[in-house]
Short mmCIF file of C-alpha atoms in Angstrom, two decimals:
data_model
loop_
_atom_site.label_atom_id
_atom_site.label_comp_id
_atom_site.label_asym_id
_atom_site.label_seq_id
_atom_site.Cartn_x
_atom_site.Cartn_y
_atom_site.Cartn_z
CA MET Z 12 -0.85 -4.38 21.13
CA PRO Z 13 -3.99 -6.70 21.75
CA ASP Z 14 -3.65 -10.15 23.43
CA THR Z 15 -4.37 -13.59 22.92
CA LEU Z 16 -4.97 -16.66 24.84
CA ALA Z 17 -2.49 -18.29 27.04
CA GLN Z 18 -4.24 -21.65 26.78
CA PRO Z 19 -7.85 -23.06 25.48
CA VAL Z 20 -10.49 -22.40 27.77
CA SER Z 21 -14.13 -22.78 28.45
CA HIS Z 22 -17.24 -21.66 30.39
CA THR Z 23 -20.78 -23.09 30.43
CA VAL Z 24 -23.96 -21.50 31.11
CA ASP Z 25 -27.77 -22.09 31.63
CA ILE Z 26 -30.21 -19.28 30.08
CA LYS Z 27 -33.76 -20.27 30.59
CA HIS Z 28 -33.24 -24.16 30.38
CA SER Z 29 -30.83 -23.83 27.08
CA ARG Z 30 -27.15 -24.77 27.51
CA PHE Z 31 -24.59 -22.63 26.28
CA THR Z 32 -20.89 -23.64 26.29
CA ALA Z 33 -18.14 -21.54 25.07
CA HIS Z 34 -14.99 -23.07 24.07
CA ALA Z 35 -12.06 -20.45 23.12
CA ALA Z 36 -8.33 -20.84 21.93
CA PRO Z 37 -5.34 -19.18 20.64
CA ILE Z 38 -5.16 -19.64 16.89
CA ASP Z 39 -2.33 -18.78 14.22
CA SER Z 40 -4.05 -18.58 11.37
CA GLY Z 41 -8.12 -18.59 9.99
CA ALA Z 42 -7.28 -22.08 9.06
CA ALA Z 43 -6.53 -23.09 12.63
CA ALA Z 44 -9.81 -21.41 13.61
CA LEU Z 45 -11.91 -23.66 11.57
CA ALA Z 46 -9.60 -26.70 12.72
CA PHE Z 47 -10.73 -26.01 16.18
CA LEU Z 48 -14.25 -25.53 15.04
CA GLN Z 49 -14.17 -28.75 13.85
CA GLN Z 50 -12.50 -30.15 17.03
CA VAL Z 51 -15.17 -29.08 19.31
CA ALA Z 52 -18.56 -28.60 17.55
CA VAL Z 53 -20.95 -31.17 19.20
CA ALA Z 54 -23.02 -32.90 16.12
CA ASP Z 55 -26.16 -33.16 18.25
CA ALA Z 56 -25.99 -29.78 19.86
CA THR Z 57 -28.74 -27.56 18.64
CA HIS Z 58 -26.17 -24.62 17.06
CA ASN Z 59 -22.39 -24.46 17.00
CA CYS Z 60 -22.19 -20.50 16.41
CA TRP Z 61 -18.51 -19.01 16.20
CA ALA Z 62 -16.07 -16.43 15.66
CA TYR Z 63 -12.85 -15.60 15.06
CA ARG Z 64 -10.21 -12.73 14.80
CA HIS Z 65 -6.53 -13.11 13.23
CA GLY Z 66 -5.64 -9.50 12.65
CA GLN Z 67 -7.49 -8.03 9.90
CA ASP Z 68 -8.63 -11.60 9.05
CA TYR Z 69 -12.28 -12.44 10.97
CA ARG Z 70 -15.47 -14.44 10.16
CA SER Z 71 -18.31 -15.66 12.22
CA SER Z 72 -21.37 -17.95 11.66
CA ASP Z 73 -24.85 -18.00 13.12
CA ASP Z 74 -25.27 -21.63 12.60
CA GLY Z 75 -28.81 -21.44 12.09
CA GLU Z 76 -29.87 -18.81 14.46
CA PRO Z 77 -31.56 -15.64 13.01
CA ALA Z 78 -28.97 -13.81 11.27
CA GLY Z 79 -26.73 -11.26 13.33
CA THR Z 80 -27.99 -12.99 16.80
CA ALA Z 81 -24.68 -15.43 17.64
CA GLY Z 82 -21.75 -14.79 15.43
CA ARG Z 83 -21.46 -11.23 15.51
CA PRO Z 84 -22.10 -10.92 19.14
CA ILE Z 85 -19.20 -13.57 19.71
CA LEU Z 86 -17.15 -11.61 17.63
CA ALA Z 87 -17.95 -8.34 19.28
CA ALA Z 88 -17.13 -10.09 22.77
CA ILE Z 89 -13.51 -11.11 21.32
CA ASP Z 90 -12.91 -7.50 20.05
CA GLY Z 91 -14.45 -5.72 23.48
CA GLN Z 92 -11.97 -8.33 25.63
CA GLY Z 93 -9.07 -6.89 23.51
CA PHE Z 94 -8.14 -9.79 22.00
CA ASP Z 95 -6.65 -11.19 18.47
CA ARG Z 96 -5.51 -14.44 16.91
CA VAL Z 97 -8.75 -16.17 19.23
CA VAL Z 98 -11.63 -18.24 18.02
CA VAL Z 99 -14.50 -18.68 20.20
CA VAL Z 100 -16.95 -21.47 19.55
CA VAL Z 101 -20.20 -21.11 21.30
CA THR Z 102 -22.61 -24.62 21.43
CA ARG Z 103 -26.19 -24.34 22.65
CA TRP Z 104 -28.81 -27.06 23.43
CA TYR Z 105 -32.14 -25.51 23.19
CA GLY Z 106 -34.12 -26.20 26.36
CA GLY Z 107 -37.61 -25.74 24.89
CA ILE Z 108 -37.81 -21.65 25.58
CA LYS Z 109 -37.39 -19.03 22.66
CA LEU Z 110 -34.87 -16.33 23.73
CA GLY Z 111 -36.16 -13.99 21.13
CA ALA Z 112 -33.36 -11.97 19.09
CA GLY Z 113 -31.91 -9.78 21.66
CA GLY Z 114 -31.83 -12.89 24.17
CA LEU Z 115 -29.99 -14.66 21.80
CA VAL Z 116 -27.37 -11.80 21.59
CA ARG Z 117 -27.15 -11.51 25.23
CA ALA Z 118 -26.80 -15.28 25.53
CA TYR Z 119 -24.20 -16.14 22.75
CA GLY Z 120 -22.17 -12.35 23.59
CA GLY Z 121 -21.87 -12.60 26.88
CA THR Z 122 -21.06 -16.65 27.21
CA ALA Z 123 -18.22 -15.47 24.85
CA ALA Z 124 -17.36 -12.23 26.88
CA GLU Z 125 -17.71 -14.31 30.15
CA CYS Z 126 -15.38 -17.00 28.97
CA LEU Z 127 -12.43 -14.88 27.52
CA ARG Z 128 -13.16 -12.51 30.80
CA THR Z 129 -11.69 -15.28 33.04
CA ALA Z 130 -9.10 -16.32 30.77
CA PRO Z 131 -5.20 -16.45 31.17
CA ARG Z 132 -3.89 -13.57 28.49
CA LEU Z 133 -1.15 -13.67 27.01
CA PRO Z 134 0.08 -10.57 25.06
CA LEU Z 135 0.80 -10.18 21.50
CA VAL Z 136 4.35 -8.78 21.00
CA ALA Z 137 5.52 -7.13 17.80
CA MET Z 138 8.54 -9.12 16.38
CA ALA Z 139 11.24 -8.04 14.36
CA ARG Z 140 13.64 -10.08 12.25
CA LEU Z 141 17.14 -8.76 11.35
CA GLN Z 142 20.15 -10.18 9.24
CA LEU Z 143 23.87 -9.83 11.04
CA GLN Z 144 27.07 -9.71 9.37
CA ALA Z 145 29.94 -9.91 11.87
CA GLY Z 146 33.98 -11.18 11.73
CA PHE Z 147 35.21 -14.08 13.90
CA VAL Z 148 36.98 -11.60 16.38
CA ASP Z 149 33.08 -10.26 17.53
CA LEU Z 150 31.42 -13.63 17.09
CA GLY Z 151 31.68 -14.16 21.18
CA THR Z 152 30.26 -10.22 21.77
CA LEU Z 153 27.34 -10.93 19.26
CA HIS Z 154 26.19 -14.30 21.02
CA ALA Z 155 26.49 -12.76 24.43
CA ALA Z 156 24.09 -9.70 23.37
CA LEU Z 157 21.32 -11.91 21.91
CA PRO Z 158 19.69 -13.42 25.04
CA ALA Z 159 19.93 -9.75 26.56
CA PHE Z 160 17.41 -8.35 23.96
CA ALA Z 161 15.19 -11.46 24.06
CA ALA Z 162 16.65 -12.68 20.33
CA GLU Z 163 16.27 -15.75 18.93
CA LYS Z 164 18.65 -17.51 16.24
CA ARG Z 165 16.71 -18.29 13.06
CA ASP Z 166 19.80 -19.30 10.77
CA GLU Z 167 23.80 -19.20 11.12
CA GLN Z 168 25.91 -19.58 8.29
CA PHE Z 169 29.77 -19.12 8.64
CA ASP Z 170 31.71 -18.23 5.54
CA ALA Z 171 35.60 -17.10 5.55
CA GLU Z 172 34.69 -13.79 6.78
CA GLY Z 173 32.95 -14.68 9.44
CA VAL Z 174 29.26 -15.22 10.47
CA ARG Z 175 25.99 -14.38 8.93
CA LEU Z 176 23.45 -14.32 11.53
CA ARG Z 177 19.58 -14.20 11.02
CA VAL Z 178 17.63 -13.51 14.22
CA GLU Z 179 14.09 -12.67 15.41
CA LEU Z 180 13.44 -10.35 18.45
CA PRO Z 181 10.74 -8.23 20.20
CA ALA Z 182 10.15 -4.96 17.53
CA ASP Z 183 11.14 -2.68 20.46
CA GLN Z 184 14.20 -4.12 21.57
CA VAL Z 185 15.90 -3.67 17.91
CA ASP Z 186 17.18 -0.13 18.53
CA ALA Z 187 18.75 -1.22 21.87
CA LEU Z 188 20.40 -4.21 20.29
CA LYS Z 189 21.67 -2.09 17.41
CA ILE Z 190 23.56 0.48 20.01
CA ARG Z 191 24.75 -2.40 22.15
CA LEU Z 192 26.43 -4.09 19.51
CA ARG Z 193 27.51 -0.63 17.88
CA ASP Z 194 29.17 0.30 20.97
CA ALA Z 195 30.69 -3.21 21.82
CA THR Z 196 32.34 -3.73 18.36
CA ARG Z 197 33.38 -0.32 16.82
CA ASP Z 198 30.40 -0.41 14.49
CA ARG Z 199 32.08 -3.61 12.75
CA ILE Z 200 28.70 -5.56 12.82
CA ARG Z 201 26.64 -5.04 9.63
CA ILE Z 202 22.73 -5.11 10.67
CA GLN Z 203 19.91 -4.92 7.94
CA ASP Z 204 16.35 -5.87 8.23
CA ASP Z 205 15.30 -9.26 7.41
CA HIS Z 206 12.40 -9.61 4.80
CA GLN Z 207 13.31 -13.16 3.79
CA ASP Z 208 10.77 -15.88 4.96
CA ASP Z 209 11.95 -19.28 5.90
#
């Protein structure tokens, strides 16, 4: 799995009298990326170029720079550093010296890459959801097991039979949790995948 950013970061560099400032942040959707762009874009700067990746959803913009010289290099920096669910906005203040297409690609891509290279990373963990049904006799065992597998309760409903519990946990912990519950309760807890959205 790729990483995302642990927190928003920025990086500034001067290249041939032009100032480039990269702002990067973790995102949970394309809409969040565009909201971050609105938040950090500088109205009186020459260009606010950007890119984001959220899984298979990605976009980029050259914001007036020659086509392919800003947005795509920023996206390439995100991918090259092994990030997902990240937006990067690189703002340029023109300093009077033209950089040429190759220079722009290096400036935008390099500023974004350096910003991400030094940023604190947060591993993205694939999550799974389960529905668990347990009788009252197994409640204590069930609740004691969940923290050991980083399972978080999303919903809990009691009825005459016991409890119906919805949990979310790292996908790589699912099999171990199932084995623990099966062994601790003589297979009395019913477990199924939870495809229900909140």
